[in-house]
Coordinates of C-alpha atoms in Angstrom, one line a residue:
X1 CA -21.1 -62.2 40.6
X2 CA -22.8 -59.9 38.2
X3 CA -20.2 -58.4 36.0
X4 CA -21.2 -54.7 34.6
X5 CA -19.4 -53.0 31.6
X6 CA -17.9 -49.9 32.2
X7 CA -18.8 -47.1 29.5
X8 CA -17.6 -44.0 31.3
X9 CA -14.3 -43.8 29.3
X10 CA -16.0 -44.2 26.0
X11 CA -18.1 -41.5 26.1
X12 CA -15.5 -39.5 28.6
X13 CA -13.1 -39.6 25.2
X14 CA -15.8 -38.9 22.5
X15 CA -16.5 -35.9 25.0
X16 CA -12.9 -34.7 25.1
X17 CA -12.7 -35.3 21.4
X18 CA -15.8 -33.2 20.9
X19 CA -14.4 -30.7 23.1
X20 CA -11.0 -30.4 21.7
X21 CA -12.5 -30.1 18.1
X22 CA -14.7 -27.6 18.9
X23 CA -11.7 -25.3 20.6
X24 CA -9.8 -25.9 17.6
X25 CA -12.8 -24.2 14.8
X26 CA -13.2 -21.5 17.7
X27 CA -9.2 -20.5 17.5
X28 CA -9.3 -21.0 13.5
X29 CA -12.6 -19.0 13.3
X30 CA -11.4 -16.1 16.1
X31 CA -7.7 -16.5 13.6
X32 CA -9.6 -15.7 10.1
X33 CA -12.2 -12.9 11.7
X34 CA -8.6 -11.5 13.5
X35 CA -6.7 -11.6 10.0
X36 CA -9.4 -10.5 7.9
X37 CA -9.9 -6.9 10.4
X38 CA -6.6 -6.7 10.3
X39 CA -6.1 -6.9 6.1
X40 CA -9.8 -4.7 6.3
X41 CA -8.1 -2.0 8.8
X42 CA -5.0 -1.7 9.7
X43 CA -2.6 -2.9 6.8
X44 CA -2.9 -2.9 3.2
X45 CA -1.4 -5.8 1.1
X46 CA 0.3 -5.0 -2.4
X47 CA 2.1 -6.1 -5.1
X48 CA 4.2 -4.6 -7.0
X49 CA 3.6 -5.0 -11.3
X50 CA 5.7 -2.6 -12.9
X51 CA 9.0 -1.2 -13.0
X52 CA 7.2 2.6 -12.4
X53 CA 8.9 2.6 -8.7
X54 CA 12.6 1.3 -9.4
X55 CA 14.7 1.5 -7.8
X56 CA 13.1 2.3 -4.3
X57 CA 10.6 -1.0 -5.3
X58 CA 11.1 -3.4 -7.8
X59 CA 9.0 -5.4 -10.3
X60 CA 7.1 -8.5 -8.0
X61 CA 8.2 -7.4 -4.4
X62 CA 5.6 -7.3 -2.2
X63 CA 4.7 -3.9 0.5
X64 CA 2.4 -3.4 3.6
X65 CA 0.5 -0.4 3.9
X66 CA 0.0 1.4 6.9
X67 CA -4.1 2.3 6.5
X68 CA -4.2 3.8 9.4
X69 CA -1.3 6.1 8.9
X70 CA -3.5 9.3 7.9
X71 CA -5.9 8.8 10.5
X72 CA -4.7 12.0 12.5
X73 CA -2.4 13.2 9.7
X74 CA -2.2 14.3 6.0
X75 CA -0.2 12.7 3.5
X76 CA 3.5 14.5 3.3
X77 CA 5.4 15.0 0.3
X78 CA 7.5 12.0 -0.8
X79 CA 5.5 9.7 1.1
X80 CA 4.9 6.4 -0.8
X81 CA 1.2 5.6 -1.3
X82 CA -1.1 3.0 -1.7
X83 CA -4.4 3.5 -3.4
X84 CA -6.9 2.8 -6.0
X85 CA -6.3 4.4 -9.4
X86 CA -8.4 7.2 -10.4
X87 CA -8.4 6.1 -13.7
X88 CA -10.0 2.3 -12.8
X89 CA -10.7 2.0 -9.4
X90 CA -10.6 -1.7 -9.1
X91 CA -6.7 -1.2 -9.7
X92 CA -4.6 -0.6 -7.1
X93 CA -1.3 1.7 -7.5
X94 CA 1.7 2.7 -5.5
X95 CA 3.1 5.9 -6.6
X96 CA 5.5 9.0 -4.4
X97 CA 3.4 11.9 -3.7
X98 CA 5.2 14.8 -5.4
X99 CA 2.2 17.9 -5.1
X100 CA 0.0 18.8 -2.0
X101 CA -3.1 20.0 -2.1
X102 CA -3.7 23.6 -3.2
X103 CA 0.2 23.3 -4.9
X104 CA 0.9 24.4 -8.4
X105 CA 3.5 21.7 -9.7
X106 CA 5.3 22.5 -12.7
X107 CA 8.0 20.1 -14.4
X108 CA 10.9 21.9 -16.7
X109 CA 13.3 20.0 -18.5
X110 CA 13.3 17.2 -16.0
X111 CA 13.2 19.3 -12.6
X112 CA 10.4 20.2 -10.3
X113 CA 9.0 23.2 -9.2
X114 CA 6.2 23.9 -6.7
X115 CA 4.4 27.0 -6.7
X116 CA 6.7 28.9 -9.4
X117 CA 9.8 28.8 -7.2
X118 CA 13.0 29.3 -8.9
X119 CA 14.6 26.4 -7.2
X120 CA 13.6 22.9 -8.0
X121 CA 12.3 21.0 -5.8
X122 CA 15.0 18.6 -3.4
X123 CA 13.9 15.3 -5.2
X124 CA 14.4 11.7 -3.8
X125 CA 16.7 9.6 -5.5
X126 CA 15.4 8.2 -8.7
X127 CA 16.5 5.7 -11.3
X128 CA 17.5 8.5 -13.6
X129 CA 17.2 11.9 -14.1
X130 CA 13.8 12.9 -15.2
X131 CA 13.3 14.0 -19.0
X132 CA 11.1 16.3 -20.7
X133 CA 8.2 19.2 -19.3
X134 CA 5.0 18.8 -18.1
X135 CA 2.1 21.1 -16.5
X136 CA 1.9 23.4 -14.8
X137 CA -0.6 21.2 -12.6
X138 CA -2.5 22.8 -9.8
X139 CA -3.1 20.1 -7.4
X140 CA -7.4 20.4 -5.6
X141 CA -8.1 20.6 -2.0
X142 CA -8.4 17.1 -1.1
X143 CA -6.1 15.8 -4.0
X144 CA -2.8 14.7 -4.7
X145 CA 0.2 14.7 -7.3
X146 CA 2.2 11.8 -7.6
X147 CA 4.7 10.1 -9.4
X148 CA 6.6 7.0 -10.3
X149 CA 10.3 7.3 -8.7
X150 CA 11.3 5.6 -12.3
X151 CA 10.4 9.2 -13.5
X152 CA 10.9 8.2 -17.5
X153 CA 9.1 4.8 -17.4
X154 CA 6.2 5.7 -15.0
X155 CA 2.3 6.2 -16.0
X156 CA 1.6 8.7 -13.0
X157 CA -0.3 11.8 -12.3
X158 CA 1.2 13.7 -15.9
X159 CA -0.4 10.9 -18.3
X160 CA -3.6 10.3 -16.5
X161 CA -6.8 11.3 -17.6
X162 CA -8.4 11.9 -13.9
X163 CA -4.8 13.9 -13.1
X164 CA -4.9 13.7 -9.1
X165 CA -5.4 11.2 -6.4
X166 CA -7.9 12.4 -4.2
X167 CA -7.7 11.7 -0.1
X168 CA -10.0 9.1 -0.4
X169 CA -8.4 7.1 -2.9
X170 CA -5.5 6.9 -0.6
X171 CA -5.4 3.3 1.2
X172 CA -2.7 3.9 3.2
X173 CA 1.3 4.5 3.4
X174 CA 3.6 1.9 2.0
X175 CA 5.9 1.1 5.0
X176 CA 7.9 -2.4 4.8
X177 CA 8.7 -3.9 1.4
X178 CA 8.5 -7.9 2.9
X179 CA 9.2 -9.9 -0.1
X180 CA 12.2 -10.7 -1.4
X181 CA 13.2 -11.9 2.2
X182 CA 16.8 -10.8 1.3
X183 CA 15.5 -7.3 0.4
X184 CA 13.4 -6.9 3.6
X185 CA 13.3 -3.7 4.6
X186 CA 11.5 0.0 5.8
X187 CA 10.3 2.2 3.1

């Protein structure tokens, strides 16, 4: 009797093995391409550095963006923003838009006004009530005034030397504050 040696499940299992490592780069490589669109057009990632929003967000948490939350909207007043500072922009900032476009803004003794109105403006809650005057300010087409909701220890729109944010600076609206986990929560 001639005795043969049978290769077939050899080469069946380096097959399989090829097969199975090959599936595995395609779901890594289909994972990075999915997370990189994503980070490129949908959400923007940030970090907070500074105290300038406290206490709405605190030094080190962390915030997604919405980028596409302007797409078929303006920015509204009191909306948290994300975007590069017209100052450097290779920085990225996170400030509360206080003045819309084609708005005078006007700060007296530590209120708001928009557009000369005898009534301050209905504020958000801040760390403490704001001190000192600034402006009048009158806020381009296409721009934006902002400010720090730490409205004493906050280098915003009244301190910087390119005063507004314009629309296209704008990376998108800070939505969900994710780290701390304990501190999770909707903007």
């Amino acid at each position: 009797m001639i005795h043969t040696e049978n290769t077939q499940p050899d080469t069946d299992k380096k097959t399989s093995w090829q097969s199975e490592l090959i599936q595995w780069a395609a779901v890594l490589i289909g994972a990075i391409i999915l997370a990189v669109l994503i980070n490129s057009f949908v959400i923007v990632n940030a970090q907070i550095p500074s105290g300038s929003m406290e206490n709405t967000i605190m030094t080190g948490d962390r915030v997604f963006g919405n980028r596409l939350a302007y797409t078929f909207s303006d920015p509204k007043r009191f909306d948290i923003i994300i975007f590069r500072y017209p100052d450097d922009e290779s920085q990225l900032f996170i400030k509360r838009i206080i003045g819309l476009p084609g708005e005078t803004v006007e700060i007296r003794n530590g209120s708001i006004y928009i557009n000369g109105s005898e009534e301050p403006l209905e504020d958000v809650e801040t760390k403490e009530p704001m001190e000192g005057s600034f402006g009048p300010y009158t806020v381009p087409e296409d721009c934006y005034f902002v400010m720090g909701d730490n409205r004493n220890n906050s280098r915003d729109s009244r301190y910087w030397e390119h005063t507004f944010v314009t629309r296209d600076e704008i990376l998108g609206k800070a939505v969900f504050r994710y780290w701390p986990l304990n501190k999770m929560k909707f903007l």
